[in-house]
Amino acid sequence: MSVTVRVPAKVNAQLAVGAARPDGFHDLANVFLAVGLYDEVTVTEADELRVTCAGPDAGEVPLDRTNLAARAALVLAGRYGRSPDVHIHIAKDIPVAGGMAGGSADGAGALVACDALWGTNASRDELLDICAELGSDVPFSLVGGAALGTGRGEKLSPLEVGGTFHWVFAMADGGLSTPAVFREFDRLAEGTDVPEPVASEDLLAALEKGDTAALAAALSNDLQPAALSLRPSLADTLAAGREAGALAGLVSGSGPTTAFLVADAESAYSVAERLRTSGTCRSVRTASAPAPGVTLL
Ligand code: ATP
Protein backbone atom coordinates (compact mmCIF):
# COMPACT_ATOMS: atom_id res chain seq x y z
CA MET A 1 0.00 0.00 0.00
CA SER A 2 1.17 3.59 -0.67
CA VAL A 3 0.00 7.09 0.11
CA THR A 4 0.92 10.18 -1.95
CA VAL A 5 0.60 13.79 -0.84
CA ARG A 6 1.26 17.10 -2.55
CA VAL A 7 2.94 19.94 -0.60
CA PRO A 8 3.47 23.57 -1.66
CA ALA A 9 6.52 25.85 -1.54
CA LYS A 10 6.29 29.19 0.26
CA VAL A 11 7.32 32.76 -0.27
CA ASN A 12 7.67 35.26 2.56
CA ALA A 13 5.63 38.36 1.72
CA GLN A 14 7.23 39.92 4.79
CA LEU A 15 10.17 38.68 6.80
CA ALA A 16 10.91 41.02 9.71
CA VAL A 17 13.90 39.86 11.74
CA GLY A 18 14.72 40.97 15.29
CA ALA A 19 18.12 41.05 16.97
CA ALA A 20 19.83 37.72 17.79
CA ARG A 21 18.48 36.38 21.10
CA PRO A 22 20.81 34.98 23.78
CA ASP A 23 19.99 31.46 22.44
CA GLY A 24 21.14 32.56 18.97
CA PHE A 25 17.66 32.43 17.42
CA HIS A 26 15.90 35.53 16.11
CA ASP A 27 12.35 36.64 16.78
CA LEU A 28 10.51 37.02 13.50
CA ALA A 29 7.35 38.44 12.04
CA ASN A 30 6.98 36.18 9.08
CA VAL A 31 4.11 36.48 6.61
CA PHE A 32 4.04 33.13 4.81
CA LEU A 33 2.21 32.64 1.54
CA ALA A 34 1.99 29.13 0.07
CA VAL A 35 2.61 29.15 -3.70
CA GLY A 36 1.59 26.65 -6.35
CA LEU A 37 4.97 24.94 -6.82
CA TYR A 38 4.79 21.47 -5.33
CA ASP A 39 6.75 18.44 -4.19
CA GLU A 40 4.95 15.10 -4.14
CA VAL A 41 5.82 12.67 -1.36
CA THR A 42 4.89 8.99 -1.65
CA VAL A 43 5.29 6.57 1.24
CA THR A 44 5.14 2.79 0.77
CA GLU A 45 5.53 -0.02 3.29
CA ALA A 46 9.11 -1.39 3.15
CA ASP A 47 11.62 -3.53 5.08
CA GLU A 48 13.58 -0.52 6.28
CA LEU A 49 13.44 3.28 6.24
CA ARG A 50 14.82 4.63 3.00
CA VAL A 51 14.50 7.82 0.97
CA THR A 52 14.70 8.32 -2.79
CA CYS A 53 14.32 11.56 -4.70
CA ALA A 54 13.74 12.48 -8.35
CA GLY A 55 13.78 15.87 -10.06
CA PRO A 56 16.26 18.42 -11.44
CA ASP A 57 17.84 19.17 -8.01
CA ALA A 58 17.59 15.58 -6.69
CA GLY A 59 21.40 15.22 -6.44
CA GLU A 60 21.51 17.91 -3.72
CA VAL A 61 18.92 16.25 -1.47
CA PRO A 62 20.31 14.13 1.41
CA LEU A 63 18.93 10.59 1.33
CA ASP A 64 19.94 9.64 4.89
CA ARG A 65 18.15 10.23 8.19
CA THR A 66 18.94 13.96 8.06
CA ASN A 67 16.32 14.31 5.32
CA LEU A 68 13.39 16.12 6.94
CA ALA A 69 10.96 13.59 5.45
CA ALA A 70 12.86 10.72 7.11
CA ARG A 71 12.99 12.66 10.39
CA ALA A 72 9.22 13.18 10.24
CA ALA A 73 8.68 9.42 9.82
CA LEU A 74 11.09 8.70 12.71
CA VAL A 75 9.40 11.15 15.09
CA LEU A 76 5.88 9.89 14.30
CA ALA A 77 6.95 6.24 14.61
CA GLY A 78 8.75 7.03 17.90
CA ARG A 79 5.66 8.68 19.39
CA TYR A 80 3.45 5.73 18.47
CA GLY A 81 5.99 3.03 19.40
CA ARG A 82 6.06 1.47 15.94
CA SER A 83 8.81 0.79 13.41
CA PRO A 84 9.59 3.56 10.91
CA ASP A 85 10.11 1.08 8.06
CA VAL A 86 8.85 2.93 5.04
CA HIS A 87 10.11 3.90 1.61
CA ILE A 88 9.73 7.66 1.13
CA HIS A 89 9.92 8.89 -2.45
CA ILE A 90 10.12 12.64 -3.09
CA ALA A 91 9.22 13.94 -6.55
CA LYS A 92 11.01 17.25 -6.14
CA ASP A 93 9.90 20.35 -8.00
CA ILE A 94 10.66 22.92 -5.26
CA PRO A 95 14.22 24.29 -5.61
CA VAL A 96 16.66 22.93 -3.02
CA ALA A 97 18.18 25.42 -0.55
CA GLY A 98 16.29 28.13 -2.43
CA GLY A 99 14.54 29.88 0.45
CA MET A 100 11.20 28.28 -0.51
CA ALA A 101 11.00 25.76 2.36
CA GLY A 102 11.33 22.68 0.16
CA GLY A 103 12.76 20.51 2.92
CA SER A 104 10.05 21.69 5.31
CA ALA A 105 7.43 20.82 2.69
CA ASP A 106 8.77 17.26 2.46
CA GLY A 107 8.82 16.96 6.26
CA ALA A 108 5.16 18.01 6.58
CA GLY A 109 4.21 15.84 3.59
CA ALA A 110 5.93 12.69 4.89
CA LEU A 111 4.33 13.21 8.30
CA VAL A 112 0.78 13.35 6.92
CA ALA A 113 1.47 10.52 4.46
CA CYS A 114 2.92 8.20 7.15
CA ASP A 115 0.04 9.06 9.49
CA ALA A 116 -2.38 7.93 6.76
CA LEU A 117 -0.33 4.83 5.75
CA TRP A 118 0.09 3.64 9.35
CA GLY A 119 -3.42 4.60 10.49
CA THR A 120 -1.93 6.42 13.49
CA ASN A 121 -4.65 9.10 13.12
CA ALA A 122 -2.72 11.78 14.99
CA SER A 123 -4.79 14.87 15.74
CA ARG A 124 -4.14 18.08 13.80
CA ASP A 125 -2.60 19.63 16.94
CA GLU A 126 -0.27 16.68 17.39
CA LEU A 127 0.80 16.84 13.75
CA LEU A 128 1.48 20.58 14.15
CA ASP A 129 3.44 19.88 17.32
CA ILE A 130 5.66 17.36 15.48
CA CYS A 131 6.08 19.87 12.63
CA ALA A 132 7.31 22.53 15.09
CA GLU A 133 9.82 19.98 16.46
CA LEU A 134 11.11 19.36 12.91
CA GLY A 135 11.74 23.04 12.07
CA SER A 136 10.35 26.57 12.19
CA ASP A 137 8.89 26.54 8.65
CA VAL A 138 7.37 23.04 8.82
CA PRO A 139 4.02 23.88 10.53
CA PHE A 140 3.23 26.35 7.75
CA SER A 141 3.91 23.73 5.06
CA LEU A 142 1.21 21.61 6.70
CA VAL A 143 -1.46 24.33 6.82
CA GLY A 144 -0.67 26.30 3.62
CA GLY A 145 -2.73 29.32 2.55
CA ALA A 146 -1.36 32.39 4.29
CA ALA A 147 -0.28 32.80 7.88
CA LEU A 148 1.64 35.06 10.22
CA GLY A 149 4.47 33.30 12.01
CA THR A 150 5.85 34.84 15.20
CA GLY A 151 8.37 33.64 17.78
CA ARG A 152 10.98 31.84 15.69
CA GLY A 153 8.30 31.78 12.99
CA GLU A 154 6.65 28.61 14.29
CA LYS A 155 3.70 30.21 16.18
CA LEU A 156 1.16 30.48 13.40
CA SER A 157 -2.02 32.49 12.98
CA PRO A 158 -3.94 32.01 9.73
CA LEU A 159 -4.49 35.10 7.56
CA GLU A 160 -7.40 35.98 5.29
CA VAL A 161 -6.55 36.33 1.60
CA GLY A 162 -9.09 38.06 -0.64
CA GLY A 163 -7.78 37.12 -4.08
CA THR A 164 -5.15 35.33 -6.16
CA PHE A 165 -1.63 36.72 -6.45
CA HIS A 166 0.62 35.91 -9.41
CA TRP A 167 4.33 35.35 -8.91
CA VAL A 168 7.42 34.65 -10.98
CA PHE A 169 10.37 32.91 -9.32
CA ALA A 170 13.95 33.11 -10.59
CA MET A 171 16.11 30.21 -9.40
CA ALA A 172 19.82 30.90 -8.92
CA ASP A 173 22.74 28.54 -9.39
CA GLY A 174 23.62 26.87 -6.09
CA GLY A 175 21.88 27.37 -2.75
CA LEU A 176 22.42 29.69 0.21
CA SER A 177 22.56 28.24 3.69
CA THR A 178 19.86 29.73 5.94
CA PRO A 179 22.18 29.78 9.04
CA ALA A 180 24.90 31.51 6.99
CA VAL A 181 22.43 34.21 5.89
CA PHE A 182 21.35 34.79 9.52
CA ARG A 183 25.03 35.05 10.54
CA GLU A 184 25.54 37.66 7.84
CA PHE A 185 22.41 39.48 9.09
CA ASP A 186 23.98 39.55 12.58
CA ARG A 187 27.28 40.79 11.17
CA LEU A 188 25.60 43.63 9.23
CA ALA A 189 23.48 44.52 12.31
CA GLU A 190 26.48 44.81 14.66
CA GLY A 191 26.43 48.13 16.49
CA THR A 192 22.93 49.04 15.23
CA ASP A 193 19.64 49.05 17.10
CA VAL A 194 17.55 46.28 15.50
CA PRO A 195 13.81 47.05 15.98
CA GLU A 196 11.31 44.47 17.27
CA PRO A 197 9.86 42.55 14.31
CA VAL A 198 6.23 43.57 13.66
CA ALA A 199 3.86 42.52 10.88
CA SER A 200 3.02 45.36 8.49
CA GLU A 201 -0.62 46.49 8.77
CA ASP A 202 -0.52 47.65 5.13
CA LEU A 203 0.65 44.23 4.01
CA LEU A 204 -2.00 42.34 5.98
CA ALA A 205 -4.70 44.68 4.61
CA ALA A 206 -3.43 44.17 1.03
CA LEU A 207 -3.59 40.38 1.44
CA GLU A 208 -7.08 40.54 2.89
CA LYS A 209 -8.34 42.76 0.05
CA GLY A 210 -6.53 40.79 -2.65
CA ASP A 211 -4.94 44.11 -3.71
CA THR A 212 -1.86 43.26 -5.78
CA ALA A 213 -0.55 46.82 -6.16
CA ALA A 214 -0.80 47.44 -2.40
CA LEU A 215 0.89 44.11 -1.68
CA ALA A 216 3.71 45.00 -4.10
CA ALA A 217 4.27 48.26 -2.21
CA ALA A 218 4.39 46.48 1.16
CA LEU A 219 6.61 43.42 0.42
CA SER A 220 9.77 43.35 2.54
CA ASN A 221 12.53 41.00 3.60
CA ASP A 222 15.01 41.97 6.33
CA LEU A 223 17.29 39.11 5.21
CA GLN A 224 17.64 40.59 1.73
CA PRO A 225 20.72 42.78 2.47
CA ALA A 226 22.46 39.74 4.00
CA ALA A 227 21.56 37.50 1.03
CA LEU A 228 22.76 40.21 -1.40
CA SER A 229 25.96 40.62 0.57
CA LEU A 230 26.69 36.88 0.26
CA ARG A 231 25.46 36.70 -3.36
CA PRO A 232 25.87 40.17 -4.98
CA SER A 233 24.71 38.87 -8.39
CA LEU A 234 21.14 38.66 -7.02
CA ALA A 235 20.94 42.45 -7.44
CA ASP A 236 21.16 41.88 -11.23
CA THR A 237 18.29 39.37 -11.10
CA LEU A 238 16.16 41.78 -9.06
CA ALA A 239 16.87 44.60 -11.54
CA ALA A 240 16.10 42.32 -14.52
CA GLY A 241 12.73 41.34 -13.02
CA ARG A 242 11.72 44.92 -12.42
CA GLU A 243 12.81 45.91 -15.94
CA ALA A 244 10.79 42.97 -17.26
CA GLY A 245 7.62 44.51 -15.80
CA ALA A 246 7.26 43.01 -12.31
CA LEU A 247 5.44 45.25 -9.79
CA ALA A 248 8.01 44.35 -7.13
CA GLY A 249 10.78 41.85 -6.53
CA LEU A 250 12.47 40.53 -3.42
CA VAL A 251 14.73 37.74 -2.25
CA SER A 252 12.58 34.79 -1.13
CA GLY A 253 13.31 34.03 2.54
CA SER A 254 17.05 33.45 2.92
CA GLY A 255 17.45 33.20 -0.88
CA PRO A 256 18.94 32.77 -3.37
CA THR A 257 15.60 32.38 -5.20
CA THR A 258 14.15 35.79 -6.09
CA ALA A 259 10.37 36.32 -6.17
CA PHE A 260 8.52 38.82 -8.36
CA LEU A 261 4.92 39.88 -7.83
CA VAL A 262 3.18 40.61 -11.13
CA ALA A 263 -0.22 42.06 -12.06
CA ASP A 264 -1.87 38.96 -13.57
CA ALA A 265 -1.29 35.61 -15.27
CA GLU A 266 -0.47 37.22 -18.65
CA SER A 267 2.10 39.48 -17.08
CA ALA A 268 3.58 36.46 -15.25
CA TYR A 269 4.13 34.82 -18.63
CA SER A 270 5.85 37.85 -20.19
CA VAL A 271 8.00 38.67 -17.12
CA ALA A 272 9.05 35.01 -16.97
CA GLU A 273 10.03 35.03 -20.66
CA ARG A 274 12.13 38.17 -20.26
CA LEU A 275 13.81 36.90 -17.10
CA ARG A 276 14.63 33.62 -18.86
CA THR A 277 16.59 35.44 -21.54
CA SER A 278 18.19 37.96 -19.14
CA GLY A 279 21.11 35.66 -18.32
CA THR A 280 20.75 36.53 -14.61
CA CYS A 281 19.28 33.25 -13.34
CA ARG A 282 19.35 29.49 -13.84
CA SER A 283 15.64 28.91 -14.44
CA VAL A 284 12.30 30.63 -14.06
CA ARG A 285 8.89 29.44 -12.84
CA THR A 286 5.48 31.01 -12.49
CA ALA A 287 3.04 30.14 -9.69
CA SER A 288 -0.03 31.64 -8.07
CA ALA A 289 -0.87 32.02 -4.39
CA PRO A 290 -2.35 31.15 -2.00
CA ALA A 291 -2.03 27.37 -2.44
CA PRO A 292 -3.45 24.76 -0.06
CA GLY A 293 -1.19 22.97 2.46
CA VAL A 294 -0.52 19.23 2.48
CA THR A 295 -3.14 17.50 0.30
CA LEU A 296 -3.68 13.73 0.04
CA LEU A 297 -3.78 12.69 -3.61
P1 ATP B 1 13.97 27.54 4.10
O1 ATP B 1 13.24 28.37 3.12
O2 ATP B 1 13.04 26.79 5.05
O3 ATP B 1 15.09 28.23 4.80
P2 ATP B 1 15.31 26.33 1.90
O4 ATP B 1 14.22 26.27 0.89
O5 ATP B 1 16.31 27.41 1.76
O6 ATP B 1 14.67 26.33 3.34
P3 ATP B 1 15.67 23.50 1.69
O7 ATP B 1 15.38 23.17 0.28
O8 ATP B 1 14.61 23.20 2.67
O9 ATP B 1 16.12 25.00 1.86
O10 ATP B 1 17.03 22.75 2.06
C1 ATP B 1 17.97 23.22 2.97
C2 ATP B 1 18.92 22.07 3.29
O11 ATP B 1 18.19 21.10 4.02
C3 ATP B 1 19.43 21.34 2.05
O12 ATP B 1 20.63 21.87 1.61
C4 ATP B 1 19.56 19.90 2.53
O13 ATP B 1 20.86 19.63 2.96
C5 ATP B 1 18.65 19.79 3.73
N1 ATP B 1 17.45 18.93 3.52
C6 ATP B 1 16.95 18.07 4.41
N2 ATP B 1 15.84 17.46 3.95
C7 ATP B 1 15.62 17.95 2.72
C8 ATP B 1 14.61 17.70 1.75
N3 ATP B 1 13.64 16.81 1.94
N4 ATP B 1 14.66 18.41 0.62
C9 ATP B 1 15.65 19.31 0.43
N5 ATP B 1 16.63 19.56 1.30
C10 ATP B 1 16.63 18.89 2.45
Coordinates of C-alpha atoms in Angstrom, one line a residue, residues 4-179:
T4 CA 0.9 10.2 -2.0
V5 CA 0.6 13.8 -0.8
R6 CA 1.3 17.1 -2.6
V7 CA 2.9 19.9 -0.6
P8 CA 3.5 23.6 -1.7
A9 CA 6.5 25.8 -1.5
K10 CA 6.3 29.2 0.3
V11 CA 7.3 32.8 -0.3
N12 CA 7.7 35.3 2.6
A13 CA 5.6 38.4 1.7
Q14 CA 7.2 39.9 4.8
L15 CA 10.2 38.7 6.8
A16 CA 10.9 41.0 9.7
V17 CA 13.9 39.9 11.7
G18 CA 14.7 41.0 15.3
A19 CA 18.1 41.0 17.0
A20 CA 19.8 37.7 17.8
R21 CA 18.5 36.4 21.1
P22 CA 20.8 35.0 23.8
D23 CA 20.0 31.5 22.4
G24 CA 21.1 32.6 19.0
F25 CA 17.7 32.4 17.4
H26 CA 15.9 35.5 16.1
D27 CA 12.4 36.6 16.8
L28 CA 10.5 37.0 13.5
A29 CA 7.4 38.4 12.0
N30 CA 7.0 36.2 9.1
V31 CA 4.1 36.5 6.6
F32 CA 4.0 33.1 4.8
L33 CA 2.2 32.6 1.5
A34 CA 2.0 29.1 0.1
V35 CA 2.6 29.1 -3.7
G36 CA 1.6 26.6 -6.3
L37 CA 5.0 24.9 -6.8
Y38 CA 4.8 21.5 -5.3
D39 CA 6.8 18.4 -4.2
E40 CA 4.9 15.1 -4.1
V41 CA 5.8 12.7 -1.4
T42 CA 4.9 9.0 -1.7
V43 CA 5.3 6.6 1.2
T44 CA 5.1 2.8 0.8
E45 CA 5.5 0.0 3.3
A46 CA 9.1 -1.4 3.2
D47 CA 11.6 -3.5 5.1
E48 CA 13.6 -0.5 6.3
L49 CA 13.4 3.3 6.2
R50 CA 14.8 4.6 3.0
V51 CA 14.5 7.8 1.0
T52 CA 14.7 8.3 -2.8
C53 CA 14.3 11.6 -4.7
A54 CA 13.7 12.5 -8.3
G55 CA 13.8 15.9 -10.1
P56 CA 16.3 18.4 -11.4
D57 CA 17.8 19.2 -8.0
A58 CA 17.6 15.6 -6.7
G59 CA 21.4 15.2 -6.4
E60 CA 21.5 17.9 -3.7
V61 CA 18.9 16.2 -1.5
P62 CA 20.3 14.1 1.4
L63 CA 18.9 10.6 1.3
D64 CA 19.9 9.6 4.9
R65 CA 18.2 10.2 8.2
T66 CA 18.9 14.0 8.1
N67 CA 16.3 14.3 5.3
L68 CA 13.4 16.1 6.9
A69 CA 11.0 13.6 5.4
A70 CA 12.9 10.7 7.1
R71 CA 13.0 12.7 10.4
A72 CA 9.2 13.2 10.2
A73 CA 8.7 9.4 9.8
L74 CA 11.1 8.7 12.7
V75 CA 9.4 11.2 15.1
L76 CA 5.9 9.9 14.3
A77 CA 6.9 6.2 14.6
G78 CA 8.7 7.0 17.9
R79 CA 5.7 8.7 19.4
Y80 CA 3.4 5.7 18.5
G81 CA 6.0 3.0 19.4
R82 CA 6.1 1.5 15.9
S83 CA 8.8 0.8 13.4
P84 CA 9.6 3.6 10.9
D85 CA 10.1 1.1 8.1
V86 CA 8.9 2.9 5.0
H87 CA 10.1 3.9 1.6
I88 CA 9.7 7.7 1.1
H89 CA 9.9 8.9 -2.4
I90 CA 10.1 12.6 -3.1
A91 CA 9.2 13.9 -6.6
K92 CA 11.0 17.3 -6.1
D93 CA 9.9 20.4 -8.0
I94 CA 10.7 22.9 -5.3
P95 CA 14.2 24.3 -5.6
V96 CA 16.7 22.9 -3.0
A97 CA 18.2 25.4 -0.6
G98 CA 16.3 28.1 -2.4
G99 CA 14.5 29.9 0.5
M100 CA 11.2 28.3 -0.5
A101 CA 11.0 25.8 2.4
G102 CA 11.3 22.7 0.2
G103 CA 12.8 20.5 2.9
S104 CA 10.0 21.7 5.3
A105 CA 7.4 20.8 2.7
D106 CA 8.8 17.3 2.5
G107 CA 8.8 17.0 6.3
A108 CA 5.2 18.0 6.6
G109 CA 4.2 15.8 3.6
A110 CA 5.9 12.7 4.9
L111 CA 4.3 13.2 8.3
V112 CA 0.8 13.4 6.9
A113 CA 1.5 10.5 4.5
C114 CA 2.9 8.2 7.2
D115 CA 0.0 9.1 9.5
A116 CA -2.4 7.9 6.8
L117 CA -0.3 4.8 5.8
W118 CA 0.1 3.6 9.3
G119 CA -3.4 4.6 10.5
T120 CA -1.9 6.4 13.5
N121 CA -4.7 9.1 13.1
A122 CA -2.7 11.8 15.0
S123 CA -4.8 14.9 15.7
R124 CA -4.1 18.1 13.8
D125 CA -2.6 19.6 16.9
E126 CA -0.3 16.7 17.4
L127 CA 0.8 16.8 13.8
L128 CA 1.5 20.6 14.2
D129 CA 3.4 19.9 17.3
I130 CA 5.7 17.4 15.5
C131 CA 6.1 19.9 12.6
A132 CA 7.3 22.5 15.1
E133 CA 9.8 20.0 16.5
L134 CA 11.1 19.4 12.9
G135 CA 11.7 23.0 12.1
S136 CA 10.4 26.6 12.2
D137 CA 8.9 26.5 8.6
V138 CA 7.4 23.0 8.8
P139 CA 4.0 23.9 10.5
F140 CA 3.2 26.3 7.7
S141 CA 3.9 23.7 5.1
L142 CA 1.2 21.6 6.7
V143 CA -1.5 24.3 6.8
G144 CA -0.7 26.3 3.6
G145 CA -2.7 29.3 2.6
A146 CA -1.4 32.4 4.3
A147 CA -0.3 32.8 7.9
L148 CA 1.6 35.1 10.2
G149 CA 4.5 33.3 12.0
T150 CA 5.9 34.8 15.2
G151 CA 8.4 33.6 17.8
R152 CA 11.0 31.8 15.7
G153 CA 8.3 31.8 13.0
E154 CA 6.6 28.6 14.3
K155 CA 3.7 30.2 16.2
L156 CA 1.2 30.5 13.4
S157 CA -2.0 32.5 13.0
P158 CA -3.9 32.0 9.7
L159 CA -4.5 35.1 7.6
E160 CA -7.4 36.0 5.3
V161 CA -6.6 36.3 1.6
G162 CA -9.1 38.1 -0.6
G163 CA -7.8 37.1 -4.1
T164 CA -5.2 35.3 -6.2
F165 CA -1.6 36.7 -6.4
H166 CA 0.6 35.9 -9.4
W167 CA 4.3 35.4 -8.9
V168 CA 7.4 34.7 -11.0
F169 CA 10.4 32.9 -9.3
A170 CA 13.9 33.1 -10.6
M171 CA 16.1 30.2 -9.4
A172 CA 19.8 30.9 -8.9
D173 CA 22.7 28.5 -9.4
G174 CA 23.6 26.9 -6.1
G175 CA 21.9 27.4 -2.8
L176 CA 22.4 29.7 0.2
S177 CA 22.6 28.2 3.7
T178 CA 19.9 29.7 5.9
P179 CA 22.2 29.8 9.0

